[in-house]
Every structure is written in C-alpha cells, then in structure tokens.
mmCIF file of C-alpha atoms in Angstrom:
data_model
loop_
_atom_site.group_PDB
_atom_site.id
_atom_site.type_symbol
_atom_site.label_atom_id
_atom_site.label_comp_id
_atom_site.label_asym_id
_atom_site.label_seq_id
_atom_site.Cartn_x
_atom_site.Cartn_y
_atom_site.Cartn_z
ATOM 1 C CA UNK U 1 31.793 -64.451 -142.485
ATOM 2 C CA UNK U 2 31.145 -64.262 -138.768
ATOM 3 C CA UNK U 3 33.745 -64.351 -136.008
ATOM 4 C CA UNK U 4 32.198 -65.917 -132.888
ATOM 5 C CA UNK U 5 33.320 -64.951 -129.378
ATOM 6 C CA UNK U 6 30.942 -66.783 -127.068
ATOM 7 C CA UNK U 7 27.642 -68.539 -126.518
ATOM 8 C CA UNK U 8 25.451 -66.841 -123.921
ATOM 9 C CA UNK U 9 22.041 -66.861 -122.311
ATOM 10 C CA UNK U 10 19.773 -63.826 -121.766
ATOM 11 C CA UNK U 11 19.725 -62.795 -125.409
ATOM 12 C CA UNK U 12 17.031 -60.251 -124.575
ATOM 13 C CA UNK U 13 19.698 -58.153 -122.839
ATOM 14 C CA UNK U 14 21.254 -55.381 -124.965
ATOM 15 C CA UNK U 15 24.682 -56.185 -126.346
ATOM 16 C CA UNK U 16 27.635 -54.333 -124.813
ATOM 17 C CA UNK U 17 29.078 -51.398 -126.720
ATOM 18 C CA UNK U 18 32.501 -53.060 -126.676
ATOM 19 C CA UNK U 19 33.632 -53.435 -130.327
ATOM 20 C CA UNK U 20 34.918 -56.720 -131.696
ATOM 21 C CA UNK U 21 37.909 -57.553 -133.883
ATOM 22 C CA UNK U 22 38.586 -54.837 -136.434
ATOM 23 C CA UNK U 23 36.326 -52.544 -134.375
ATOM 24 C CA UNK U 24 33.306 -54.316 -135.833
ATOM 25 C CA UNK U 25 29.995 -54.005 -134.010
ATOM 26 C CA UNK U 26 28.795 -57.026 -132.049
ATOM 27 C CA UNK U 27 25.749 -58.961 -133.205
ATOM 28 C CA UNK U 28 23.983 -62.085 -131.948
ATOM 29 C CA UNK U 29 22.409 -65.136 -133.543
ATOM 30 C CA UNK U 30 19.646 -66.579 -131.372
ATOM 31 C CA UNK U 31 18.368 -70.139 -131.110
ATOM 32 C CA UNK U 32 15.704 -70.653 -128.461
ATOM 33 C CA UNK U 33 17.304 -69.611 -125.178
ATOM 34 C CA UNK U 34 20.949 -69.320 -126.295
ATOM 35 C CA UNK U 35 22.770 -66.846 -128.513
ATOM 36 C CA UNK U 36 26.096 -66.747 -130.325
ATOM 37 C CA UNK U 37 27.873 -63.406 -129.986
ATOM 38 C CA UNK U 38 29.727 -62.503 -133.173
ATOM 39 C CA UNK U 39 31.034 -59.777 -135.449
ATOM 40 C CA UNK U 40 31.528 -59.567 -139.204
ATOM 41 C CA UNK U 41 34.902 -60.778 -140.532
ATOM 42 C CA UNK U 42 36.439 -60.880 -144.005
ATOM 43 C CA UNK U 43 37.353 -64.571 -143.696
ATOM 44 C CA UNK U 44 41.126 -64.172 -143.748
ATOM 45 C CA UNK U 45 43.412 -66.239 -141.525
ATOM 46 C CA UNK U 46 43.427 -64.680 -138.061
ATOM 47 C CA UNK U 47 46.857 -64.161 -136.532
ATOM 48 C CA UNK U 48 46.955 -64.507 -132.754
ATOM 49 C CA UNK U 49 48.561 -61.134 -132.055
ATOM 50 C CA UNK U 50 48.449 -59.684 -128.560
ATOM 51 C CA UNK U 51 46.054 -56.919 -129.642
ATOM 52 C CA UNK U 52 43.597 -59.323 -131.267
ATOM 53 C CA UNK U 53 43.654 -61.811 -128.403
ATOM 54 C CA UNK U 54 43.137 -58.972 -125.946
ATOM 55 C CA UNK U 55 40.178 -57.640 -127.971
ATOM 56 C CA UNK U 56 38.637 -61.122 -127.909
ATOM 57 C CA UNK U 57 39.022 -61.206 -124.121
ATOM 58 C CA UNK U 58 37.561 -57.700 -123.768
ATOM 59 C CA UNK U 59 34.393 -58.837 -125.519
ATOM 60 C CA UNK U 60 34.096 -61.818 -123.165
ATOM 61 C CA UNK U 61 34.602 -59.662 -120.089
ATOM 62 C CA UNK U 62 31.969 -57.181 -121.288
ATOM 63 C CA UNK U 63 29.495 -60.037 -121.729
ATOM 64 C CA UNK U 64 30.266 -61.536 -118.313
ATOM 65 C CA UNK U 65 28.747 -58.569 -116.513
ATOM 66 C CA UNK U 66 25.213 -59.446 -117.670
ATOM 67 C CA UNK U 67 25.170 -63.015 -118.990
ATOM 68 C CA UNK U 68 26.371 -66.547 -118.459
ATOM 69 C CA UNK U 69 29.183 -66.949 -120.981
ATOM 70 C CA UNK U 70 30.538 -70.047 -122.707
ATOM 71 C CA UNK U 71 33.740 -68.653 -124.233
ATOM 72 C CA UNK U 72 34.673 -69.763 -127.746
ATOM 73 C CA UNK U 73 38.343 -70.161 -128.547
ATOM 74 C CA UNK U 74 40.125 -67.370 -130.353
ATOM 75 C CA UNK U 75 39.889 -67.576 -134.148
ATOM 76 C CA UNK U 76 36.546 -69.361 -134.617
ATOM 77 C CA UNK U 77 34.752 -68.426 -137.876
ATOM 78 C CA UNK U 78 31.455 -69.370 -139.507
ATOM 79 C CA UNK U 79 30.350 -68.791 -143.077
ATOM 80 C CA UNK U 80 26.925 -67.312 -142.304
ATOM 81 C CA UNK U 81 24.272 -66.616 -139.692
ATOM 82 C CA UNK U 82 22.449 -69.694 -140.944
ATOM 83 C CA UNK U 83 25.462 -71.907 -140.231
ATOM 84 C CA UNK U 84 25.762 -70.470 -136.730
ATOM 85 C CA UNK U 85 22.065 -71.151 -136.135
ATOM 86 C CA UNK U 86 22.484 -74.745 -137.285
ATOM 87 C CA UNK U 87 25.374 -75.227 -134.864
ATOM 88 C CA UNK U 88 23.312 -73.794 -132.003
ATOM 89 C CA UNK U 89 20.437 -76.117 -132.894
ATOM 90 C CA UNK U 90 22.656 -79.216 -133.053
ATOM 91 C CA UNK U 91 24.647 -78.437 -129.898
ATOM 92 C CA UNK U 92 21.719 -77.000 -127.924
ATOM 93 C CA UNK U 93 21.451 -79.764 -125.261
ATOM 94 C CA UNK U 94 25.187 -79.615 -124.506
ATOM 95 C CA UNK U 95 25.185 -75.811 -124.526
ATOM 96 C CA UNK U 96 22.278 -75.660 -122.081
ATOM 97 C CA UNK U 97 23.982 -78.192 -119.792
ATOM 98 C CA UNK U 98 27.242 -76.224 -119.870
ATOM 99 C CA UNK U 99 25.367 -72.983 -119.256
ATOM 100 C CA UNK U 100 23.642 -74.413 -116.199
ATOM 101 C CA UNK U 101 26.973 -75.588 -114.791
ATOM 102 C CA UNK U 102 28.932 -72.349 -115.278
ATOM 103 C CA UNK U 103 26.183 -69.771 -114.666
ATOM 104 C CA UNK U 104 27.279 -67.404 -111.904
ATOM 105 C CA UNK U 105 30.839 -68.787 -111.999
ATOM 106 C CA UNK U 106 34.248 -67.697 -113.221
ATOM 107 C CA UNK U 107 37.512 -69.562 -113.668
ATOM 108 C CA UNK U 108 40.480 -69.050 -111.360
ATOM 109 C CA UNK U 109 43.887 -70.427 -112.272
ATOM 110 C CA UNK U 110 46.430 -71.496 -109.674
ATOM 111 C CA UNK U 111 50.006 -72.475 -110.542
ATOM 112 C CA UNK U 112 52.067 -74.510 -108.086
ATOM 113 C CA UNK U 113 55.863 -74.403 -108.224
ATOM 114 C CA UNK U 114 57.603 -76.758 -105.775
ATOM 115 C CA UNK U 115 60.655 -75.024 -104.339
ATOM 116 C CA UNK U 116 63.091 -77.940 -104.567
ATOM 117 C CA UNK U 117 66.372 -78.003 -102.710
ATOM 118 C CA UNK U 118 69.453 -77.363 -104.801
ATOM 119 C CA UNK U 119 70.827 -80.613 -106.200
ATOM 120 C CA UNK U 120 74.448 -81.400 -105.334
ATOM 121 C CA UNK U 121 76.993 -81.546 -108.128
ATOM 122 C CA UNK U 122 78.247 -84.999 -109.017
ATOM 123 C CA UNK U 123 81.683 -84.310 -107.612
ATOM 124 C CA UNK U 124 80.191 -83.253 -104.263
ATOM 125 C CA UNK U 125 78.326 -86.495 -103.603
ATOM 126 C CA UNK U 126 79.399 -88.153 -100.342
ATOM 127 C CA UNK U 127 82.442 -90.339 -100.692
ATOM 128 C CA UNK U 128 80.532 -93.032 -98.846
ATOM 129 C CA UNK U 129 78.214 -93.260 -101.866
ATOM 130 C CA UNK U 130 79.565 -96.091 -104.060
ATOM 131 C CA UNK U 131 78.414 -94.157 -107.112
ATOM 132 C CA UNK U 132 80.839 -91.374 -106.297
ATOM 133 C CA UNK U 133 83.880 -93.505 -105.603
ATOM 134 C CA UNK U 134 85.971 -94.420 -108.612
ATOM 135 C CA UNK U 135 87.379 -97.906 -108.290
ATOM 136 C CA UNK U 136 84.564 -99.160 -106.060
ATOM 137 C CA UNK U 137 83.373 -102.617 -107.057
ATOM 138 C CA UNK U 138 79.587 -103.011 -106.877
ATOM 139 C CA UNK U 139 78.642 -106.085 -104.838
ATOM 140 C CA UNK U 140 75.920 -106.830 -107.375
ATOM 141 C CA UNK U 141 78.203 -106.472 -110.386
ATOM 142 C CA UNK U 142 78.986 -109.544 -112.447
ATOM 143 C CA UNK U 143 82.451 -111.111 -112.144
ATOM 144 C CA UNK U 144 84.921 -110.603 -114.918
ATOM 145 C CA UNK U 145 83.926 -107.033 -115.808
ATOM 146 C CA UNK U 146 87.489 -105.914 -115.263
ATOM 147 C CA UNK U 147 88.877 -102.416 -114.687
ATOM 148 C CA UNK U 148 86.470 -100.761 -117.144
ATOM 149 C CA UNK U 149 83.594 -101.341 -114.723
ATOM 150 C CA UNK U 150 85.371 -99.305 -112.060
ATOM 151 C CA UNK U 151 86.735 -96.523 -114.277
ATOM 152 C CA UNK U 152 86.017 -92.865 -113.393
ATOM 153 C CA UNK U 153 83.551 -92.639 -116.296
ATOM 154 C CA UNK U 154 81.533 -95.521 -114.892
ATOM 155 C CA UNK U 155 81.499 -93.929 -111.452
ATOM 156 C CA UNK U 156 80.277 -90.675 -112.990
ATOM 157 C CA UNK U 157 77.409 -92.436 -114.778
ATOM 158 C CA UNK U 158 76.469 -94.224 -111.573
ATOM 159 C CA UNK U 159 76.402 -90.892 -109.769
ATOM 160 C CA UNK U 160 74.164 -89.448 -112.467
ATOM 161 C CA UNK U 161 71.826 -92.408 -112.017
ATOM 162 C CA UNK U 162 71.692 -91.806 -108.266
ATOM 163 C CA UNK U 163 70.830 -88.159 -108.870
ATOM 164 C CA UNK U 164 68.123 -89.003 -111.399
ATOM 165 C CA UNK U 165 66.496 -91.482 -109.038
ATOM 166 C CA UNK U 166 66.605 -88.922 -106.239
ATOM 167 C CA UNK U 167 65.084 -86.297 -108.546
ATOM 168 C CA UNK U 168 62.209 -88.615 -109.481
ATOM 169 C CA UNK U 169 61.594 -89.449 -105.839
ATOM 170 C CA UNK U 170 61.516 -85.749 -104.931
ATOM 171 C CA UNK U 171 59.123 -85.079 -107.814
ATOM 172 C CA UNK U 172 56.691 -87.697 -106.567
ATOM 173 C CA UNK U 173 56.779 -86.213 -103.067
ATOM 174 C CA UNK U 174 56.226 -82.718 -104.494
ATOM 175 C CA UNK U 175 53.316 -83.878 -106.655
ATOM 176 C CA UNK U 176 51.735 -85.464 -103.608
ATOM 177 C CA UNK U 177 51.908 -82.133 -101.790
ATOM 178 C CA UNK U 178 50.484 -80.279 -104.806
ATOM 179 C CA UNK U 179 47.613 -82.749 -105.227
ATOM 180 C CA UNK U 180 46.726 -82.395 -101.556
ATOM 181 C CA UNK U 181 46.864 -78.593 -101.856
ATOM 182 C CA UNK U 182 44.684 -78.708 -104.960
ATOM 183 C CA UNK U 183 42.192 -80.893 -103.115
ATOM 184 C CA UNK U 184 42.048 -78.372 -100.278
ATOM 185 C CA UNK U 185 41.273 -75.549 -102.729
ATOM 186 C CA UNK U 186 38.710 -77.682 -104.559
ATOM 187 C CA UNK U 187 36.575 -77.601 -101.409
ATOM 188 C CA UNK U 188 36.034 -73.884 -102.119
ATOM 189 C CA UNK U 189 35.087 -74.402 -105.786
ATOM 190 C CA UNK U 190 32.266 -76.017 -107.742
ATOM 191 C CA UNK U 191 34.701 -77.929 -109.961
ATOM 192 C CA UNK U 192 38.438 -78.210 -110.526
ATOM 193 C CA UNK U 193 40.961 -79.586 -113.002
ATOM 194 C CA UNK U 194 44.591 -80.410 -112.234
ATOM 195 C CA UNK U 195 47.182 -80.721 -115.001
ATOM 196 C CA UNK U 196 50.012 -82.740 -113.458
ATOM 197 C CA UNK U 197 50.717 -85.144 -116.298
ATOM 198 C CA UNK U 198 54.112 -83.806 -117.425
ATOM 199 C CA UNK U 199 56.955 -84.872 -115.175
ATOM 200 C CA UNK U 200 59.440 -82.649 -117.037
ATOM 201 C CA UNK U 201 57.516 -79.454 -116.272
ATOM 202 C CA UNK U 202 58.258 -77.928 -112.851
ATOM 203 C CA UNK U 203 55.062 -75.853 -112.680
ATOM 204 C CA UNK U 204 51.788 -77.686 -112.042
ATOM 205 C CA UNK U 205 48.637 -75.831 -113.104
ATOM 206 C CA UNK U 206 45.070 -76.133 -111.860
ATOM 207 C CA UNK U 207 41.794 -74.483 -112.858
ATOM 208 C CA UNK U 208 38.904 -73.886 -110.462
ATOM 209 C CA UNK U 209 35.290 -73.043 -111.251
ATOM 210 C CA UNK U 210 34.359 -70.572 -108.533
ATOM 211 C CA UNK U 211 31.076 -68.847 -107.766
ATOM 212 C CA UNK U 212 31.333 -65.102 -108.205
ATOM 213 C CA UNK U 213 30.170 -64.422 -104.663
ATOM 214 C CA UNK U 214 32.872 -66.757 -103.298
ATOM 215 C CA UNK U 215 35.826 -65.207 -105.089
ATOM 216 C CA UNK U 216 37.100 -63.431 -101.997
ATOM 217 C CA UNK U 217 36.902 -66.542 -99.821
ATOM 218 C CA UNK U 218 38.651 -68.585 -102.526
ATOM 219 C CA UNK U 219 41.534 -66.107 -102.755
ATOM 220 C CA UNK U 220 41.779 -66.120 -98.968
ATOM 221 C CA UNK U 221 42.016 -69.915 -99.094
ATOM 222 C CA UNK U 222 44.883 -69.612 -101.597
ATOM 223 C CA UNK U 223 46.656 -67.171 -99.266
ATOM 224 C CA UNK U 224 46.250 -69.525 -96.294
ATOM 225 C CA UNK U 225 47.528 -72.416 -98.376
ATOM 226 C CA UNK U 226 50.610 -70.457 -99.433
ATOM 227 C CA UNK U 227 51.337 -69.631 -95.799
ATOM 228 C CA UNK U 228 50.901 -73.255 -94.729
ATOM 229 C CA UNK U 229 53.169 -74.570 -97.509
ATOM 230 C CA UNK U 230 56.377 -72.517 -97.721
ATOM 231 C CA UNK U 231 57.802 -75.298 -99.901
ATOM 232 C CA UNK U 232 55.385 -74.210 -102.667
ATOM 233 C CA UNK U 233 55.251 -70.996 -104.670
ATOM 234 C CA UNK U 234 51.630 -70.258 -105.622
ATOM 235 C CA UNK U 235 50.394 -67.914 -108.356
ATOM 236 C CA UNK U 236 46.670 -67.130 -108.516
ATOM 237 C CA UNK U 237 45.263 -65.629 -111.753
ATOM 238 C CA UNK U 238 41.806 -64.584 -112.920
ATOM 239 C CA UNK U 239 38.912 -64.248 -112.750
ATOM 240 C CA UNK U 240 38.515 -65.524 -116.321
ATOM 241 C CA UNK U 241 35.692 -66.825 -118.473
ATOM 242 C CA UNK U 242 35.407 -70.565 -117.700
ATOM 243 C CA UNK U 243 37.374 -71.931 -120.672
ATOM 244 C CA UNK U 244 38.411 -75.120 -118.876
ATOM 245 C CA UNK U 245 34.880 -76.167 -117.949
ATOM 246 C CA UNK U 246 33.058 -75.951 -121.290
ATOM 247 C CA UNK U 247 32.535 -79.118 -123.305
ATOM 248 C CA UNK U 248 30.178 -78.276 -126.200
ATOM 249 C CA UNK U 249 31.701 -78.322 -129.693
ATOM 250 C CA UNK U 250 30.830 -75.249 -131.779
ATOM 251 C CA UNK U 251 33.218 -74.885 -134.711
ATOM 252 C CA UNK U 252 36.766 -74.623 -136.038
ATOM 253 C CA UNK U 253 39.526 -72.109 -135.530
ATOM 254 C CA UNK U 254 40.808 -69.999 -138.436
ATOM 255 C CA UNK U 255 44.230 -69.599 -136.816
ATOM 256 C CA UNK U 256 45.575 -72.820 -138.306
ATOM 257 C CA UNK U 257 44.500 -74.968 -135.340
ATOM 258 C CA UNK U 258 42.049 -77.833 -135.275
ATOM 259 C CA UNK U 259 38.519 -78.237 -134.044
ATOM 260 C CA UNK U 260 37.239 -75.913 -131.393
ATOM 261 C CA UNK U 261 35.033 -76.302 -128.372
ATOM 262 C CA UNK U 262 32.949 -73.578 -126.779
ATOM 263 C CA UNK U 263 35.986 -73.134 -124.612
#
C-alpha cells in the first residue's frame, strides 16, 4: 500500500531526502501537472503517535521549500499506484484550482482569548439586585405563589440566572471584538477562516492564508493588534502547510476516521 502525504506541483523537481513513515523512501505518482507524494506502507492501522505525526509534518515542510503543497491528512492510504493515479485524474480540476489558490502561501493560525473580568460570586451580588435578596417579591410574579417563591433557594436561582445572562452578554461583546480583530488581520492575508461557532469554548481560532513574502508584515500586524487590544490574549502559530484552505477530496484515513480531503 501507499501512504500519501501531499499533492504537489513541479513533479520534475527531485524529491527531498527526508524519509517518510517507517523511514521509507519518498516516491511520487504523477498525473499531468500534479503529483502525489507517498511512501510504501504495510497497510496496518496507523496510530497517531507524536513521532508519526511529526514525521508526516517533516515531509510536508521538506516539500514546501520547492513546491506548492496541498497537504493530505495524517493516515491516508491507497492500495496501489494505479488507485492513486485514478484519484489524481478524477480530482484533477479541483486539485489544480486549489494549487493555484495556495501557491506561494502558507497558513498562519491565530487564537484569540478574551480576558474576561472575574465574575462575582452569587453571595457578593449587590443587595439592590432583586435576585440577590431573599424574600423580595418580583413585581412580575404571579399572585398566590406564596412563601416558596421568595425562599432563599429561589433567590439563589434568580441570581444564577442574572449571572448567566450577564455572561452571555459579555460573550457577545467579546465575539464582536474578536470578529473585528480577525477582519483587521484578514486585510493582510489572501483568505481567512474564523471558527467562532462554539459559545462554550473561551478560545476563538482563526486561520489565515498568507503569502510567504508577507509573513513578516502579517506577524507585525498581529503584534500591533495585540497592543491595541489588551482585553485579548493572542497566540500566533505557524507557518504551516495550508490545511484549512484545501477542498479537493483525495481518499480515506487509516486512523479510524472518515473521509479525507487534501487537507
């Protein structure tokens, strides 16, 4: 079987000496103007150990120095060179389009962590807050609820509700700041993706497709943004192969996952 690392252009260039998984020598399967970079594998399930993942990344980094690289997810196997060639033939238009978009680019990741103010404990809420005052009768409460509606337990639950609403409001304000910051950075990139869909996750992540010759200016933009927004903690990582900006489907992972993209 063949373990595939990436799809590249410039197949006339010599392959790097960097060995693949199991120290196997790299080979390439060419279709027209694209090539799949692979090494021989025994077909067993591939465990995602740190050493193996790092070896996969080393191959990608070695390829990046000379070629445009569409990274393939860790663990992708094919039965034969013929099968790889068939995949390249079928996916060729999408591969060429992806290659044109990412050529000369790398991916930079930026994580945004809003530095929220410490939330007050329930028992420290202002006494003027009806939710914190046991025995307070809500003006909007229905008549006839009796003492149970004003018991300490009810007041505690009301206080928790106040805190939860305040937390959600703060989160929306923070996300607005992060989205604006991401938009500012996107002006220095060819493309960007923001993952802000999970309200329960404090860290918001973004990926930017950046031209190689603009890496320094992009990192300077991140530094300026961090200085302008002390309410945000920013972490900049990369440069990486452009995993987040590849769309072509090339196979399946042998790590127990599902379908793979050239990502």
